[in-house]
Short mmCIF file of C-alpha atoms in Angstrom, two decimals:
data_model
loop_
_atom_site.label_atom_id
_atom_site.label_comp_id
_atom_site.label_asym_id
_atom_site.label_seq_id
_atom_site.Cartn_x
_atom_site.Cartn_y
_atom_site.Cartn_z
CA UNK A 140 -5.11 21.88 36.13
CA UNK A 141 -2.68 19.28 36.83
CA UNK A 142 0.66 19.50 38.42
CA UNK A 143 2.68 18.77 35.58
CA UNK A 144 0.40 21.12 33.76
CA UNK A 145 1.16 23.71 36.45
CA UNK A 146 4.94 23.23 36.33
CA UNK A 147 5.20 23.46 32.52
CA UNK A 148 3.02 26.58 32.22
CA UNK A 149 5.21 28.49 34.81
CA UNK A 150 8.52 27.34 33.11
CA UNK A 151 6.69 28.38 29.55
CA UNK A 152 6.01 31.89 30.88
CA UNK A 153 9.89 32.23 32.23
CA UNK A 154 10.98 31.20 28.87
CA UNK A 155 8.46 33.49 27.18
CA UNK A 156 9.90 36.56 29.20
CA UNK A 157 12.89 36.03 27.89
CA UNK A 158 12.03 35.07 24.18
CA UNK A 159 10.08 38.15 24.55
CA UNK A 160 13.07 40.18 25.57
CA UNK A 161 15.50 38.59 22.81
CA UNK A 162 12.95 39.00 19.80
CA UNK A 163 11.96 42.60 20.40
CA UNK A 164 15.64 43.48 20.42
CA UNK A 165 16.57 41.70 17.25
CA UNK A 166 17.04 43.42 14.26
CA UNK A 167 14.24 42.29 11.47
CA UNK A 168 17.12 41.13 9.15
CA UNK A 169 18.52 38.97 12.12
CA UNK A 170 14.95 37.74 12.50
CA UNK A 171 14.79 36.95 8.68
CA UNK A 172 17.88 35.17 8.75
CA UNK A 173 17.58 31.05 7.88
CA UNK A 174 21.13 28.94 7.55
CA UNK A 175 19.68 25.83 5.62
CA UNK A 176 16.52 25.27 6.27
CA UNK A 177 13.70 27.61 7.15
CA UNK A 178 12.54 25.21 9.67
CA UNK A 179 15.79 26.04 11.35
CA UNK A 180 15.29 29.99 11.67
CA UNK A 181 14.83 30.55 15.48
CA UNK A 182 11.52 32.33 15.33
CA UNK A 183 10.16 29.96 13.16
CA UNK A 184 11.01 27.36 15.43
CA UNK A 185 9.87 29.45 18.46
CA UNK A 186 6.50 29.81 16.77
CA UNK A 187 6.01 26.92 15.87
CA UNK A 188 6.89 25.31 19.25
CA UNK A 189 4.38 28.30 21.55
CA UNK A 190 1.49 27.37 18.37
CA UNK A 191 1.81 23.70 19.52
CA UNK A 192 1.85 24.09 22.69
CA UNK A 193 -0.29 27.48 24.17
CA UNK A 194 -3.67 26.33 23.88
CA UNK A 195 -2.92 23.14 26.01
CA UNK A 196 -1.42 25.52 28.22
CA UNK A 197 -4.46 27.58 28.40
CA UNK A 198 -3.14 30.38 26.18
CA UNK A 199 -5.53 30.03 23.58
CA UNK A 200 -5.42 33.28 22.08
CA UNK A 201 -1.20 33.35 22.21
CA UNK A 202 -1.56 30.14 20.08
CA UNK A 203 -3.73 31.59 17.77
CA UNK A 204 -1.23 34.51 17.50
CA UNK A 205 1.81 31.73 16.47
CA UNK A 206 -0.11 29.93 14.12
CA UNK A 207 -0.83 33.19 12.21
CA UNK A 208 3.06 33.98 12.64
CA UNK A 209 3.76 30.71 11.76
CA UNK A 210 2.01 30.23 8.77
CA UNK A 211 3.13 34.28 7.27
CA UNK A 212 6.61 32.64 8.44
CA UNK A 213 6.40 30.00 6.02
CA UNK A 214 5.07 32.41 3.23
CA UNK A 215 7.47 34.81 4.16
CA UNK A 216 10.30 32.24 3.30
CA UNK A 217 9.07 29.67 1.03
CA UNK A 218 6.66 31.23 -1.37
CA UNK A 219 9.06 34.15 -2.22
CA UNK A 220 8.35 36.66 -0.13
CA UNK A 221 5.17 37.82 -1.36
CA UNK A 222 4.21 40.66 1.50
CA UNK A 223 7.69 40.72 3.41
CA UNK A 224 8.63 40.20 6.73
CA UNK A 225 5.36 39.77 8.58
CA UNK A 226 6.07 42.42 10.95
CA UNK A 227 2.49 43.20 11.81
CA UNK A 228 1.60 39.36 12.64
CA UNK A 229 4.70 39.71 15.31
CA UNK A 230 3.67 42.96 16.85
CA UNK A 231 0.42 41.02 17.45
CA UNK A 232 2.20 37.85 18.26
CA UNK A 233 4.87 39.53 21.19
CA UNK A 234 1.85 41.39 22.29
CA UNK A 235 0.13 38.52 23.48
CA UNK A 236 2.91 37.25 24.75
CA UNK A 237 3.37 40.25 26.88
CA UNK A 238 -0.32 39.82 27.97
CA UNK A 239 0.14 36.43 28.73
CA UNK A 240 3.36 37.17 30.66
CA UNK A 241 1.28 39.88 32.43
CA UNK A 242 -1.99 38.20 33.48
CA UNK A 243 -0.19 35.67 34.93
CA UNK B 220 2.13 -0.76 26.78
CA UNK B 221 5.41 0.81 25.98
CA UNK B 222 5.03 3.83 23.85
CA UNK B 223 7.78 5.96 22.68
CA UNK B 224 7.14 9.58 21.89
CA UNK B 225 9.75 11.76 20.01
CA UNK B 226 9.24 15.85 19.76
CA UNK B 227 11.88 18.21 19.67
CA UNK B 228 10.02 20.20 22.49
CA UNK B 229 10.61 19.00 26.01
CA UNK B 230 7.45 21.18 27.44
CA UNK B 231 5.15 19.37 24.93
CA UNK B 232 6.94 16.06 26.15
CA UNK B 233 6.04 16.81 29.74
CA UNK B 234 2.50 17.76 28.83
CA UNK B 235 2.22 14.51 26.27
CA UNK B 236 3.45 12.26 29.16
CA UNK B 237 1.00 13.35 31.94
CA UNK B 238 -1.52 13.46 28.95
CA UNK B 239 -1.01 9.47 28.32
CA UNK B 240 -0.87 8.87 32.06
CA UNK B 241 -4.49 9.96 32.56
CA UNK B 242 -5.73 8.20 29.51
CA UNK B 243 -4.12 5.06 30.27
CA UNK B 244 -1.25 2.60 31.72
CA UNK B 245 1.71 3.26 29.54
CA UNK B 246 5.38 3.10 29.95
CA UNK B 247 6.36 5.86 27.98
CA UNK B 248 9.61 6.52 27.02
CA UNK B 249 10.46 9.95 25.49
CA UNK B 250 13.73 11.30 23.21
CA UNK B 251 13.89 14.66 21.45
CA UNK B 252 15.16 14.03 18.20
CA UNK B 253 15.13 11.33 15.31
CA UNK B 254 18.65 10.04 15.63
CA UNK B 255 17.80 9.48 19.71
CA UNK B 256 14.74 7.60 18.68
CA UNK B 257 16.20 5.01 16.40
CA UNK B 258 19.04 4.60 18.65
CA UNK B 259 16.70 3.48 21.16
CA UNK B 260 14.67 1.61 18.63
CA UNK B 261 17.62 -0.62 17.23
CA UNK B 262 18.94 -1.32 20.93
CA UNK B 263 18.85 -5.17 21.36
CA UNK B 264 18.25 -4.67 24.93
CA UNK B 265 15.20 -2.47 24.17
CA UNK B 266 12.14 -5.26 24.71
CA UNK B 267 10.15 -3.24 21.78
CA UNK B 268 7.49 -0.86 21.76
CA UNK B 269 3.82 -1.22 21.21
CA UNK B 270 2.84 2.38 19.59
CA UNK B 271 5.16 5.47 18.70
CA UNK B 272 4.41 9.11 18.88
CA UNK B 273 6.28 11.33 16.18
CA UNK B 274 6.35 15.22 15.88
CA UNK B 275 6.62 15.99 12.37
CA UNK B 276 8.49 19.11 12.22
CA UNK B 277 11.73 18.84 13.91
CA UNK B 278 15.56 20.18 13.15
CA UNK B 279 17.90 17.78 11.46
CA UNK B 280 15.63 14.70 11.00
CA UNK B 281 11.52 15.75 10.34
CA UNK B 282 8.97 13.25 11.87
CA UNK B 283 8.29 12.26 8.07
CA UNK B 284 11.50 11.02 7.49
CA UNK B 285 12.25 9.66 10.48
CA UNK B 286 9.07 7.59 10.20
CA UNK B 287 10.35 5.71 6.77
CA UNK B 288 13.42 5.05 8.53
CA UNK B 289 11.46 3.16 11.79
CA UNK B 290 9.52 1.21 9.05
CA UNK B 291 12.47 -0.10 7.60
CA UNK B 292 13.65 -1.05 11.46
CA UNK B 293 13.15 -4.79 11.84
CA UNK B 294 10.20 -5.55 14.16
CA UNK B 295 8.97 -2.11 13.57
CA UNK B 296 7.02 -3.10 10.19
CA UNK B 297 3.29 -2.94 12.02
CA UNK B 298 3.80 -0.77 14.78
CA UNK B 299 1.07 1.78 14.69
CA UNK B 300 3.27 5.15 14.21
CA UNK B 301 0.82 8.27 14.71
CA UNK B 302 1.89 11.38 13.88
CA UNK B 303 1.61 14.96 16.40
CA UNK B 304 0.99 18.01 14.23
CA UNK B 305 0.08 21.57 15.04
CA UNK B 306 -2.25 22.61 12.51
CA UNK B 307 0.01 24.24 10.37
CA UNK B 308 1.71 20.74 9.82
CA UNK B 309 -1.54 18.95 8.36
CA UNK B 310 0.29 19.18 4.62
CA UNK B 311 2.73 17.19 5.82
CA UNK B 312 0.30 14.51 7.40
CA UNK B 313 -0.08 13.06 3.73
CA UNK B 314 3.71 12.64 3.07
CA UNK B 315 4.15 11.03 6.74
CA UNK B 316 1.15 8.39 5.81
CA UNK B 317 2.93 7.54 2.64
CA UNK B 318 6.01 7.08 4.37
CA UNK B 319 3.88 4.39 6.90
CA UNK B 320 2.41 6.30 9.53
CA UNK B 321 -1.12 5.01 10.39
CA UNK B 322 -2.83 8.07 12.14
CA UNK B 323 -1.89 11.71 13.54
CA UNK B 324 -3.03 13.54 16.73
CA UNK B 325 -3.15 17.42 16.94
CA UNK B 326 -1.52 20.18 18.40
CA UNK B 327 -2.84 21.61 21.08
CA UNK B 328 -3.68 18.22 22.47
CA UNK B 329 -6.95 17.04 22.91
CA UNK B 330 -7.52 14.32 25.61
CA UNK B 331 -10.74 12.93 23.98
CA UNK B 332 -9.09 13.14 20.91
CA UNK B 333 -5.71 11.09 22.13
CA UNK B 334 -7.77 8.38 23.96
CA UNK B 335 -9.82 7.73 20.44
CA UNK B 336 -6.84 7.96 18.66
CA UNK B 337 -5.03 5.28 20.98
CA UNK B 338 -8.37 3.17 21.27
CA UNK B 339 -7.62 2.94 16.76
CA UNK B 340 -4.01 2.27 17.17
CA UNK B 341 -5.18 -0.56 19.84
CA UNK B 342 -7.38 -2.02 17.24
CA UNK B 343 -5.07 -1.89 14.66
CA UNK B 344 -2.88 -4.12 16.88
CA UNK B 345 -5.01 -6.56 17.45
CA UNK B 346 -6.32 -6.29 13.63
CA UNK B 347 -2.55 -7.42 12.46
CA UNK B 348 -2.32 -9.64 15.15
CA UNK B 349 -5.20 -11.59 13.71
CA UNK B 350 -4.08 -10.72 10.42
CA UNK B 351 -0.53 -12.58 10.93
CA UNK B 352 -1.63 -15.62 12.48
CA UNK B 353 -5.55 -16.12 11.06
CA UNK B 354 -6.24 -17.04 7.30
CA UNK B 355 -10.56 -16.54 7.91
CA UNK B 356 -8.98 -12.52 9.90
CA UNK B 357 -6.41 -12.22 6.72
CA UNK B 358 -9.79 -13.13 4.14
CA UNK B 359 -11.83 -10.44 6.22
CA UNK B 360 -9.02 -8.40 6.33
CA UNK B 361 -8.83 -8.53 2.72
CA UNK B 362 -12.49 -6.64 2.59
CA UNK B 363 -11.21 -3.82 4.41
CA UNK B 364 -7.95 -3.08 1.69
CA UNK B 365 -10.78 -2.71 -0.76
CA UNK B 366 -12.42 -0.13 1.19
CA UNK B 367 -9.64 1.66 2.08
CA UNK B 368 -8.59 2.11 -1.30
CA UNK B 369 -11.93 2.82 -1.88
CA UNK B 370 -11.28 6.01 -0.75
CA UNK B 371 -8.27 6.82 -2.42
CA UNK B 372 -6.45 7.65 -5.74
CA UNK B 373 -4.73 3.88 -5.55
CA UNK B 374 -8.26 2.54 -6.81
CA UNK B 375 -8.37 4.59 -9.83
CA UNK B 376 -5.05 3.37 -10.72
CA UNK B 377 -6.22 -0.27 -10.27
CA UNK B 378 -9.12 0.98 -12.59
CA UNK B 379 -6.84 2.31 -15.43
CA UNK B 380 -4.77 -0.80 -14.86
CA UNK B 381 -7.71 -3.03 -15.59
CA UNK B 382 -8.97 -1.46 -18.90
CA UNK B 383 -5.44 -1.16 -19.97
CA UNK B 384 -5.41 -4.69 -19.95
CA UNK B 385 -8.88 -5.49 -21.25
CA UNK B 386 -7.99 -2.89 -24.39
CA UNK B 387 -4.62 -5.28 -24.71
CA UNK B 388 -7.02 -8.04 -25.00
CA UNK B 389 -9.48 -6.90 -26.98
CA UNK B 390 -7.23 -6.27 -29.72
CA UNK B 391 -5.46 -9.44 -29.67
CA UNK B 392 -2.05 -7.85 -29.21
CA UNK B 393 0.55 -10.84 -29.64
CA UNK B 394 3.53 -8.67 -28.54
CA UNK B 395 5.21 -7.19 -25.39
CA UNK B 396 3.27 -4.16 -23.50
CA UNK B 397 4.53 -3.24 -20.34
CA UNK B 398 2.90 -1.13 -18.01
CA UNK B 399 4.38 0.52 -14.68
CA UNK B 400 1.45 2.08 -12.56
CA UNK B 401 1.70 3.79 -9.19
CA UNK B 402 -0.20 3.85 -6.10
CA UNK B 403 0.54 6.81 -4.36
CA UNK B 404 -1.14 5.58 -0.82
CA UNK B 405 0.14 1.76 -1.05
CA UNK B 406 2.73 2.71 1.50
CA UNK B 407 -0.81 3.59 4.16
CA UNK B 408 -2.61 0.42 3.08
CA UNK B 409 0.74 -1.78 2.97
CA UNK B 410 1.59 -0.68 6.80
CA UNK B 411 -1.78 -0.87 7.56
CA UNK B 412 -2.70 -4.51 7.19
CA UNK B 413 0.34 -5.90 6.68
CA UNK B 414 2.74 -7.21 4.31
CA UNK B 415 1.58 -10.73 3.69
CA UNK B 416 -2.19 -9.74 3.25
CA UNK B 417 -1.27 -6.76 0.69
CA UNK B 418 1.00 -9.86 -1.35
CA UNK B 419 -2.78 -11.80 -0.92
CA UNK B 420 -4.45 -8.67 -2.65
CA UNK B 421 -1.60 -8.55 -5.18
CA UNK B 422 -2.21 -12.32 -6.26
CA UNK B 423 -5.91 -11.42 -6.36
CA UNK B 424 -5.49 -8.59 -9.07
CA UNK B 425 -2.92 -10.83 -11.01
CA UNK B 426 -5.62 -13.22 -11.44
CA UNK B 427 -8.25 -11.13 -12.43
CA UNK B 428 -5.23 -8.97 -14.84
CA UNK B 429 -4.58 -12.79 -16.35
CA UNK B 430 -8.40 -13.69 -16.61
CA UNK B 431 -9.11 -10.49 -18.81
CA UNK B 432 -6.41 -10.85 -20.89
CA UNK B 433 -7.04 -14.37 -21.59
CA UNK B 434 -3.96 -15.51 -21.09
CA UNK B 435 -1.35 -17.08 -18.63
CA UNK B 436 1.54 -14.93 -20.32
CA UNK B 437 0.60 -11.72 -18.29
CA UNK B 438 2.91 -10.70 -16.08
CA UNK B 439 2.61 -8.53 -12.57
CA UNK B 440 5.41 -7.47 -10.36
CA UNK B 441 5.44 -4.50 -7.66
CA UNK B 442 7.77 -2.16 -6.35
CA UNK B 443 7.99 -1.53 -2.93
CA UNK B 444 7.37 2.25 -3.88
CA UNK B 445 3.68 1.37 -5.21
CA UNK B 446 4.31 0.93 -8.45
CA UNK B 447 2.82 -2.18 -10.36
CA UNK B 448 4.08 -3.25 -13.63
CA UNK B 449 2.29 -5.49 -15.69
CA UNK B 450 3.63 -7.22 -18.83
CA UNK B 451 1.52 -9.18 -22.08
CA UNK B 452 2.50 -11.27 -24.23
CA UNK B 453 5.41 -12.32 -24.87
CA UNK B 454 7.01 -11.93 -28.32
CA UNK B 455 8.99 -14.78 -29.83
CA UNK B 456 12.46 -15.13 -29.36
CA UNK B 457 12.41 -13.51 -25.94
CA UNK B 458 12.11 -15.65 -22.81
CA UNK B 459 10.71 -14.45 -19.40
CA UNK B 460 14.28 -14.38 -18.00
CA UNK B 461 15.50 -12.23 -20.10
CA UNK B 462 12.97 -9.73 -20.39
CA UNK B 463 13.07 -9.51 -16.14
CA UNK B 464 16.68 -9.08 -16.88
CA UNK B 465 15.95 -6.10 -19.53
CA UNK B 466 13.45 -4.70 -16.78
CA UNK B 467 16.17 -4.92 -13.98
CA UNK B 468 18.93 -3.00 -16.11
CA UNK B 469 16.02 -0.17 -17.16
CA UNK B 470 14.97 -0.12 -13.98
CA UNK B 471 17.75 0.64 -11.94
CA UNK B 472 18.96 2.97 -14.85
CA UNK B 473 16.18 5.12 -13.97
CA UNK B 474 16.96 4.58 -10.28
CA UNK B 475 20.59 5.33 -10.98
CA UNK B 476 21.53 1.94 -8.79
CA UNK B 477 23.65 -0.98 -9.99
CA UNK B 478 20.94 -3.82 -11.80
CA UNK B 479 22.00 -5.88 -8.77
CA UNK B 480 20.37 -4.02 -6.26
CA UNK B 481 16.81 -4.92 -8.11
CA UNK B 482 16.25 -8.52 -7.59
CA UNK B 483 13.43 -10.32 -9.42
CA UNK B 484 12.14 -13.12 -7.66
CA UNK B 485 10.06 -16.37 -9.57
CA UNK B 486 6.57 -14.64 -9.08
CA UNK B 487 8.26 -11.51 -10.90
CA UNK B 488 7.60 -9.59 -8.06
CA UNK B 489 10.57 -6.72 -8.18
CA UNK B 490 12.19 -6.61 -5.06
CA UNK B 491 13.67 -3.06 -4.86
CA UNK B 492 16.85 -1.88 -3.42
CA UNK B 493 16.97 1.12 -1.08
CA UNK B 494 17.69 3.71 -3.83
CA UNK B 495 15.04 2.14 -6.10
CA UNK B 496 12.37 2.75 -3.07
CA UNK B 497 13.38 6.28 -3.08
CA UNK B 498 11.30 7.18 -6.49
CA UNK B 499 8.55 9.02 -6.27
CA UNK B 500 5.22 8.82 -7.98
CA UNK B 501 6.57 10.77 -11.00
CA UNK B 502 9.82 8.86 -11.84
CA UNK B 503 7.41 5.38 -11.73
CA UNK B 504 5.34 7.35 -14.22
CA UNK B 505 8.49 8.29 -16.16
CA UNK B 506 9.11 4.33 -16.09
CA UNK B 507 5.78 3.59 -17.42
CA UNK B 508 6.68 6.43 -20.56
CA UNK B 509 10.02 4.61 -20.98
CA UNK B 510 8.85 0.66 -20.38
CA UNK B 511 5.65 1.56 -23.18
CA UNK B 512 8.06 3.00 -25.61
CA UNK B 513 10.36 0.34 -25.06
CA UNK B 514 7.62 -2.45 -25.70
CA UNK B 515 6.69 -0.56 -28.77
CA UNK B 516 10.04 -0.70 -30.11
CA UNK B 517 10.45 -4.46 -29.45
CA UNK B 518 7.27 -5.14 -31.12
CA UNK B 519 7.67 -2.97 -34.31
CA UNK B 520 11.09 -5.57 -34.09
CA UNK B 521 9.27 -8.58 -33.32
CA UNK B 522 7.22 -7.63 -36.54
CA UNK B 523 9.55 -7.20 -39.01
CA UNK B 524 11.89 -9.81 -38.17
CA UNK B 525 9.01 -12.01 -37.73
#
């Protein structure tokens, strides 16, 4: 693994401490909450960032996780709520983030 | 090779940069949102860059949208713009090629993948290169528009364009039909070979539009959006300029932009104005309803008066 590699992966696992930290303690409807656009909701966003970048990280099965969040996201808010909130996809999503947090 | 990347997520910056260092020599220069990025792409002192990396979903300005804005950037016409996009993003890829991008790379990245994808973007360089400054390039060029629209719903059009016509001619029609027609992906093969050799192709299907109708009194223009429009005969008593003036005021009616902003120019080719370039494939088709009635109408007045 390269350096910059290195560097990035630590500083993703301090963020994802605390990400970890602030999501579990939101309330769902803060969590559900968009101003404008969906795009702009925070856990969209946070999703989608950890779905782009985990696997090149080495967190394959974290970025599998935020896809699958990510896409029930967009459901969730675009294609009027069909199943609500996707709470189960984000149990299994901050688990593996716990378990990457963890085993590393 | 100066590259500029723009991604709303610094850690995927990092990881793009060392990426692009292993694959190659680049000078790459990296910003975080859209507005940064064409800052730094309309600075005079900026010497240019060679190939631009956009993330398609970011806050404010998306990667789509900031993409039709660098393709109206002078100098930025042919850059090769490829687009990063987790998988979840790959709907978007479409509206990102209409809006000029020439490729896309996925999230996570791939290496293998971003060295191939370069190694096309390279090619495509040196492809417009030739292109601009070679007519025997530009004629080979030429080949390769027809396969790429080959591939895609633009040729159908071009189909349904030609029998149009030959129906027109087959029936001897001696009065005004107008037709608007769109190609969705003429944004992907415009950016992709370039302006001048697209105009060649245009000239090419005028001809063969003129041949099958049998006469020189066909008409072709094209909007910058994709969409052709093709006029017969002319009826008596109305002269080229001022149907193209009739066209103009319809035109930017439907555009809701002053008749000014529309410019025709000798060859009839419409020249749009900004707002004009925003319609999508469904107002152009909505043009096509209202040009056909409106030829209909002349023509049942053509008749009777005549």
């Amino acid at each position: 693994m390269s350096r910059v590699l290195s560097e990035v992966r630590s500083r993703f696992l301090a963020e994802a401490q605390i990400k970890l930290v602030e999501i579990s303690a939101a309330a769902p409807e803060e969590l559900a909450r968009v101003d404008g656009s969906h795009r702009d909701n925070p856990l969209f966003v946070y999703a989608h960032r950890v779905s782009g970048v985990a696997q090149t990280l080495g967190f394959d099965g974290l970025g599998a996780r935020a896809r699958h969040l990510e896409d029930q996201l967009e459901c969730f808010f675009i294609a009027s709520k069909p199943n609500g909130f996707p709470n189960l996809e984000l149990d299994d999503f901050l688990e593996e983030l716990a378990y990457a947090i963890s085993s590393n | 090779m100066r590259v500029l990347a723009v991604d709303d997520d610094t850690q995927f910056l990092e990881i793009f940069r060392d990426a692009l260092q292993k694959v190659g020599q680049f000078h790459v220069t990296s910003v975080e949102s859209g507005a940064a990025a064409l800052q730094i792409l309309s600075d005079p002192l900026e010497q240019g860059f060679d190939l631009i990396f956009l993330d398609i979903l970011m806050p404010q300005m998306d990667g789509v949208q900031l993409c039709g804005r660098i393709r109206r950037l002078p100098g930025y016409g042919q850059t090769p713009i490829l687009m990063l996009t987790a998988a979840q993003g790959r709907k978007w890829i479409y509206s990102a090629f209409d809006a000029g991008a020439n490729d896309y790379i996925s999230k996570p990245l791939d290496e293998l993948e971003l060295e191939t994808r370069i190694d096309n973007a390279r090619r495509l360089l040196a492809w417009n290169a030739q292109t601009i400054n070679g007519p025997e390039a530009e004629y080979a060029s030429d080949v390769s528009i027809y396969t790429c629209l080959a591939g895609v719903q633009g040729l159908l059009d071009t189909v349904s364009l030609h029998n149009f016509v030959l129906q027109m001619s087959r029936f001897d029609l001696l009065f005004l039909s107008s037709l608007a027609i769109t190609f969705p992906s003429f944004p992907v093969v415009r950016w992709s070979v370039g302006v001048s050799t697209f105009r060649r192709l245009l000239l090419e299907h005028t001809s063969a539009i003129r041949d099958a109708c049998a006469t020189d009194n066909a008409m072709i223009g094209y909007v910058e959006d994709g969409t052709f429009i093709v006029v017969g005969e002319l009826p008596r008593g109305l002269d080229a300029i001022r149907l193209r003036r009739r066209l103009e005021v319809r035109l930017a009616a439907k555009a809701q932009c002053c008749p000014n902003d529309i410019a025709t120019s000798e060859e009839f080719e419409i020249l749009s104005g900004k707002r004009f370039t925003m319609m999508g494939a469904r107002s152009a088709y909505d043009t096509l309803l209202e040009l056909e009635k409106s030829a209909q109408a002349i023509c049942a007045g053509v008749k009777r008066t005549g």
